[in-house]
Coordinates of C-alpha atoms (C1' of nucleotides) in Angstrom, one line a residue:
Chain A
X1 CA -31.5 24.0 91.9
X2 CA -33.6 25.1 94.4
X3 CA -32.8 21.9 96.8
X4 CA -29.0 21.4 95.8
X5 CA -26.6 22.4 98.7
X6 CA -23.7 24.6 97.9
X7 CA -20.7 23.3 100.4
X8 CA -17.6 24.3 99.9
X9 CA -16.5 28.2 100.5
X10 CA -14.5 27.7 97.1
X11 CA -18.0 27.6 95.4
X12 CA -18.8 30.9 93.8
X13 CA -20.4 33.4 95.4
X14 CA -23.0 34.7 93.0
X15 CA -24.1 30.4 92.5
X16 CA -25.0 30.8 96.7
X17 CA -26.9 34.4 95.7
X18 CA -28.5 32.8 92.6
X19 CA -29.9 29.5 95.2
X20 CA -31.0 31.4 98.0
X21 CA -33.1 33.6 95.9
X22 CA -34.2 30.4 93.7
X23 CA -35.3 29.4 97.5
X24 CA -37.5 32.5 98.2
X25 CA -38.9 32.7 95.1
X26 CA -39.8 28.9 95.8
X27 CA -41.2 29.7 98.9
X28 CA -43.3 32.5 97.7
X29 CA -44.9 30.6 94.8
X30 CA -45.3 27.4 96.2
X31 CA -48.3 28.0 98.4
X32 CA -52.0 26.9 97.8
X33 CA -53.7 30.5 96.9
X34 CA -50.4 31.8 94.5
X35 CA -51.0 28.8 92.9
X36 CA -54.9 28.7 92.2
X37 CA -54.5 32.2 91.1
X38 CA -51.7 31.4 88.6
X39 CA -54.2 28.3 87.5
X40 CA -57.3 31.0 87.7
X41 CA -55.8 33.3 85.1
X42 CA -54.4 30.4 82.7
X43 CA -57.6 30.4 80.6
X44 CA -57.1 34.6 80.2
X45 CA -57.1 38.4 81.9
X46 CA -59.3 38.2 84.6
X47 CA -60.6 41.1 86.4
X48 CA -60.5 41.2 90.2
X49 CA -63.7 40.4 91.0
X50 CA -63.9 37.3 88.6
X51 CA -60.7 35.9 90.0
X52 CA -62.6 36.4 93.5
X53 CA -65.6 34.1 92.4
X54 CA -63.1 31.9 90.7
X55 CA -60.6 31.3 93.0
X56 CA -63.2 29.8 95.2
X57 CA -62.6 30.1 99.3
X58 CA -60.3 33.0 98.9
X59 CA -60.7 36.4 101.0
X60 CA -60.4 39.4 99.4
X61 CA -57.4 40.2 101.6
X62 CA -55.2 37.4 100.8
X63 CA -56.2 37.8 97.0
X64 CA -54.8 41.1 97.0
X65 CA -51.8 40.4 99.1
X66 CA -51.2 37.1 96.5
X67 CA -51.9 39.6 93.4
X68 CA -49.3 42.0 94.7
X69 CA -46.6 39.1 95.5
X70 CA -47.3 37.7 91.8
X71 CA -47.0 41.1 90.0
X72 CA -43.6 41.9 92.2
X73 CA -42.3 38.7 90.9
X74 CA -43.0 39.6 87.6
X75 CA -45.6 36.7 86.7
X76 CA -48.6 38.7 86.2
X77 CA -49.3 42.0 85.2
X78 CA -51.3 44.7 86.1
X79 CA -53.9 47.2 84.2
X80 CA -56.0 49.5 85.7
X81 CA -58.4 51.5 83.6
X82 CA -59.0 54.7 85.1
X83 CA -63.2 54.8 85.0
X84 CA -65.6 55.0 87.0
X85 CA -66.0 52.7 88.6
X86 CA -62.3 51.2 88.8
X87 CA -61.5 48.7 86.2
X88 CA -58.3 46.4 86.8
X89 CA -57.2 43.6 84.3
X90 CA -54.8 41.0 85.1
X91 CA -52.7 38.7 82.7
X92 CA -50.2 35.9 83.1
X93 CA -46.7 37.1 82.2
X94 CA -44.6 34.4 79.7
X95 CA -43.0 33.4 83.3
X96 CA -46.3 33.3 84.6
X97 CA -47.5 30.9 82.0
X98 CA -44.9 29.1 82.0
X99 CA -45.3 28.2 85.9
X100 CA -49.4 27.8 84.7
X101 CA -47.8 25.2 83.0
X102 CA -46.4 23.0 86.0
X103 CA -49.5 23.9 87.9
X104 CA -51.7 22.1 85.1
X105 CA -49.4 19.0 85.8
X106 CA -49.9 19.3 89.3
X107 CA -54.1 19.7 88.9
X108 CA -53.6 16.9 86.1
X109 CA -51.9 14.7 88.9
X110 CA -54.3 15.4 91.5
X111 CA -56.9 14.2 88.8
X112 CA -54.8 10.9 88.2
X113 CA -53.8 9.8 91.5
X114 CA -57.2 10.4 92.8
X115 CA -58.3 6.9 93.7
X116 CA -54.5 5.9 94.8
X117 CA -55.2 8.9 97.1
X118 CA -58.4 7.8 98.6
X119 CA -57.2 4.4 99.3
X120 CA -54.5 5.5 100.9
X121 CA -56.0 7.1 103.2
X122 CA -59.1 4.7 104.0
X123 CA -56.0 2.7 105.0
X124 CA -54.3 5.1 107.1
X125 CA -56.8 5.8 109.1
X126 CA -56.8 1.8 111.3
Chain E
X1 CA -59.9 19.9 88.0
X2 CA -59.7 21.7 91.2
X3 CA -60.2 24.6 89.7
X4 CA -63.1 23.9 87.6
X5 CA -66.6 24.5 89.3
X6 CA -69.7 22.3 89.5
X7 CA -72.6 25.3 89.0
X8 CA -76.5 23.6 88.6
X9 CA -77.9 21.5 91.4
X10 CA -78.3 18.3 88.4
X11 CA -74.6 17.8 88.6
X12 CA -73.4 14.5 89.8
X13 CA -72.8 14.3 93.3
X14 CA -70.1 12.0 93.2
X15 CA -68.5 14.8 90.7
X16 CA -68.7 17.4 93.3
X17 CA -67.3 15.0 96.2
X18 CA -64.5 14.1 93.7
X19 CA -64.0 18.1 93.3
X20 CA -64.1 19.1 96.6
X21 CA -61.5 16.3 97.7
X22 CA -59.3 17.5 94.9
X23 CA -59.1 20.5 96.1
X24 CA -58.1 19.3 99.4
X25 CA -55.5 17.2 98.4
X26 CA -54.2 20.1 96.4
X27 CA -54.3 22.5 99.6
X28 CA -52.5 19.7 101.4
X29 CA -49.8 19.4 98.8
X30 CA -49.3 22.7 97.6
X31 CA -47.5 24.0 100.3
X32 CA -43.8 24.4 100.5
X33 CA -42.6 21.9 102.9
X34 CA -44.0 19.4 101.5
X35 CA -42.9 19.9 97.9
X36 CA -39.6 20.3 99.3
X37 CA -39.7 17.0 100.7
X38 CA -41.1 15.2 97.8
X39 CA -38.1 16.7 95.3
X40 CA -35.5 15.6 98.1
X41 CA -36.8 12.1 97.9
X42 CA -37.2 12.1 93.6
X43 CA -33.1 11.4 94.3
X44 CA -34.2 7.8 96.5
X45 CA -35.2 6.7 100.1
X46 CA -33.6 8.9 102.9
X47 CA -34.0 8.5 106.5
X48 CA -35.7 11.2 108.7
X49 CA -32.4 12.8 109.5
X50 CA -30.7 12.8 106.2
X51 CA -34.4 14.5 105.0
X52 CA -33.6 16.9 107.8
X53 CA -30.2 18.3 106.4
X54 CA -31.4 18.3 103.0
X55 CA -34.2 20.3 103.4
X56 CA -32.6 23.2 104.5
X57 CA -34.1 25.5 107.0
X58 CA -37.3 22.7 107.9
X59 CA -37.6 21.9 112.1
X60 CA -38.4 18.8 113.5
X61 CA -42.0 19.4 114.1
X62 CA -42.5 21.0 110.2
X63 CA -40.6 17.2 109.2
X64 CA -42.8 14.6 111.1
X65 CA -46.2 16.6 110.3
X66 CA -45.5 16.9 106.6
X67 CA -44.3 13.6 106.7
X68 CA -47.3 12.3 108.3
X69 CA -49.8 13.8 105.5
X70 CA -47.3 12.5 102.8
X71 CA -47.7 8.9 104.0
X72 CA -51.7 9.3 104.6
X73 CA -51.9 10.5 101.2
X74 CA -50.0 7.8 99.4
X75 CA -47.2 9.6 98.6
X76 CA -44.5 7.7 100.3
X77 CA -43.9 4.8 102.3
X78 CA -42.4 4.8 105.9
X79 CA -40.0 1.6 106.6
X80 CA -39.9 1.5 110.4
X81 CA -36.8 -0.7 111.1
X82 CA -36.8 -2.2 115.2
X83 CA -33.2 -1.7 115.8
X84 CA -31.6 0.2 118.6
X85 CA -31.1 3.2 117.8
X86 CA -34.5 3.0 115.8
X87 CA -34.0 3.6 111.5
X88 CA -37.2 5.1 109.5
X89 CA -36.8 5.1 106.0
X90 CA -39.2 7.3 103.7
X91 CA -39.7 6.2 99.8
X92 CA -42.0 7.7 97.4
X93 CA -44.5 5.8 95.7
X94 CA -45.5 6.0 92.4
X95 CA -48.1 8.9 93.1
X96 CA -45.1 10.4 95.1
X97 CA -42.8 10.0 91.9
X98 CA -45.2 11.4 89.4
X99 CA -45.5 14.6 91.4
X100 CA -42.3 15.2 92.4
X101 CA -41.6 14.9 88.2
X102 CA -44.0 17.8 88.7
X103 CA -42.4 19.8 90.9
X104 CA -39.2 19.4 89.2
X105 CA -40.4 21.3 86.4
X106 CA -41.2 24.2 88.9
X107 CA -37.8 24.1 90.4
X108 CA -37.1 24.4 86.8
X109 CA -38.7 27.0 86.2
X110 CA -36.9 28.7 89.0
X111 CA -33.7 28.4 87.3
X112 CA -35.4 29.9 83.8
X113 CA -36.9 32.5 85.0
X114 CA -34.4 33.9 87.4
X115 CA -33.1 36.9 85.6
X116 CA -37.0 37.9 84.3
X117 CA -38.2 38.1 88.2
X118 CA -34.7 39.9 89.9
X119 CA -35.5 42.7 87.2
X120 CA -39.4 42.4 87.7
X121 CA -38.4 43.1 91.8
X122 CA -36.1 45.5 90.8
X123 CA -39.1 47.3 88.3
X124 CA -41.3 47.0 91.0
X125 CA -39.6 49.0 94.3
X126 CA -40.2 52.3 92.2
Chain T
dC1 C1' -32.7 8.1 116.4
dG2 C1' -37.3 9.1 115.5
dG3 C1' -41.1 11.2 117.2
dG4 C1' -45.0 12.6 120.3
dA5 C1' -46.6 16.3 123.6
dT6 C1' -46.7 20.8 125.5
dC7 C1' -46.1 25.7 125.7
dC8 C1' -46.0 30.0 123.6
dA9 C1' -44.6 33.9 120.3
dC10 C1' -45.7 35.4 116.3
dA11 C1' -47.6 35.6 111.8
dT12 C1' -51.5 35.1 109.2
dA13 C1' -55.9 35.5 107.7
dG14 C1' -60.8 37.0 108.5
dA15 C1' -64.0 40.7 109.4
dT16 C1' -65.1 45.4 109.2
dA17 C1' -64.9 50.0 107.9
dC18 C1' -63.3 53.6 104.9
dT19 C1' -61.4 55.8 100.3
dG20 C1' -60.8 57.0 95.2
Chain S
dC1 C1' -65.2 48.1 91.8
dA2 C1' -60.7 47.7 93.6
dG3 C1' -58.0 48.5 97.3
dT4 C1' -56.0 50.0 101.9
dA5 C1' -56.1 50.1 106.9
dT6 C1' -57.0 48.4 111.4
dC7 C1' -58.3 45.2 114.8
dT8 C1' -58.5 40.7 116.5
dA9 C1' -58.5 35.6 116.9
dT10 C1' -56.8 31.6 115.5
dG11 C1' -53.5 28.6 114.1
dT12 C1' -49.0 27.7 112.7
dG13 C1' -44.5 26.8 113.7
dG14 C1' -40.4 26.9 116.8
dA15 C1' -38.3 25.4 121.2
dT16 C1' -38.0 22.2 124.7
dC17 C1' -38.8 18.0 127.2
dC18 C1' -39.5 13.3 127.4
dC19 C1' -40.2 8.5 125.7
dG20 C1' -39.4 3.9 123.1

DNA sequence: CGGGATCCACATAGATACTG
DNA sequence: CAGTATCTATGTGGATCCCG
């Protein structure tokens, strides 16, 4: 999955489809700001301004542009509440907590490796 | 952890430093190359070219940079063997391990959520 | 073979301004 | 408040060349 090579042009046709899209779906996910916003919306429906403020360092543009990518994958959903002024909620899909999930082992692993980390790289540096 | 915040100025300082390099570790790994790389070596040691073919799609330059911040993070080992033509072999260690078990369960959660976010595209170009 | 260095096209992200 | 649009700069990544 994902990093498995398909080689022979026996192998079925739909399998090559089902990796290459397993690949972009990969690609889109797997980047810093995708992820802190999955992490972000674990603890519940944020609005957008909150996930601005939580997701700290992010610009408004790329928050968008991640929110859109996200909802287009299916892992979060949208609600707007049509007030003045604008209202818009959003909640992790069950895809999108499941992939909340793996995050939390990746935050959980930053968290444990920490001081292997830091060594490492008071000793790269010589 | 990474994504928590440290809000009053009482907080422990060494708390915020230990945040603040979280977070960069995280923005380091989190990015696809280098979780590709990290699931291609959960399978053992490769050698720069075999990691070259079995990351599909990755250039020479992408390889050796990711490949540098890997190793000055602790995440694998480089074996520089002084034969002609030279042989470098990459090996996670144990931090590289536990995250790639990680990052397996998001390349699982590729395969389980396939069908949920080709319909969610499909919703979504409407 | 592995990898550093350089050059450059292109994408990406920030800032700013404007709308419902 | 949430979002789009435009402009611009900066940095990222690809191609190429050379070196041990």
């Amino acid at each position: 999955m994902v990093t498995k090579q398909f080689s022979g042009p026996a192998e079925d046709a739909d399998l090559r489809r089902a990796d290459s899209l397993g690949r972009e779906i990969f690609s889109d996910v797997a980047n810093k700001w995708a992820l802190l916003i999955i992490e972000a919306l674990g603890e519940g429906t944020l609005r957008f301004s909150e996930l601005r403020s939580r997701v700290e360092g992010i610009s408004h543009k790329m928050l968008t542009q991640n929110l859109r990518m996200l909802e287009r994958n299916g892992l979060l959903e949208r609600t707007v509440y049509p007030t003045v002024p604008p209202r818009v909620d959003y909640t992790l899909t069950d895809a999108g907590h499941a992939l909340q999930a793996t995050v939390d082992g990746m935050c959980e692993w930053t968290y444990r490796y920490f001081h292997h980390i830091e060594s490492a790289r008071r000793r790269f540096e010589t």
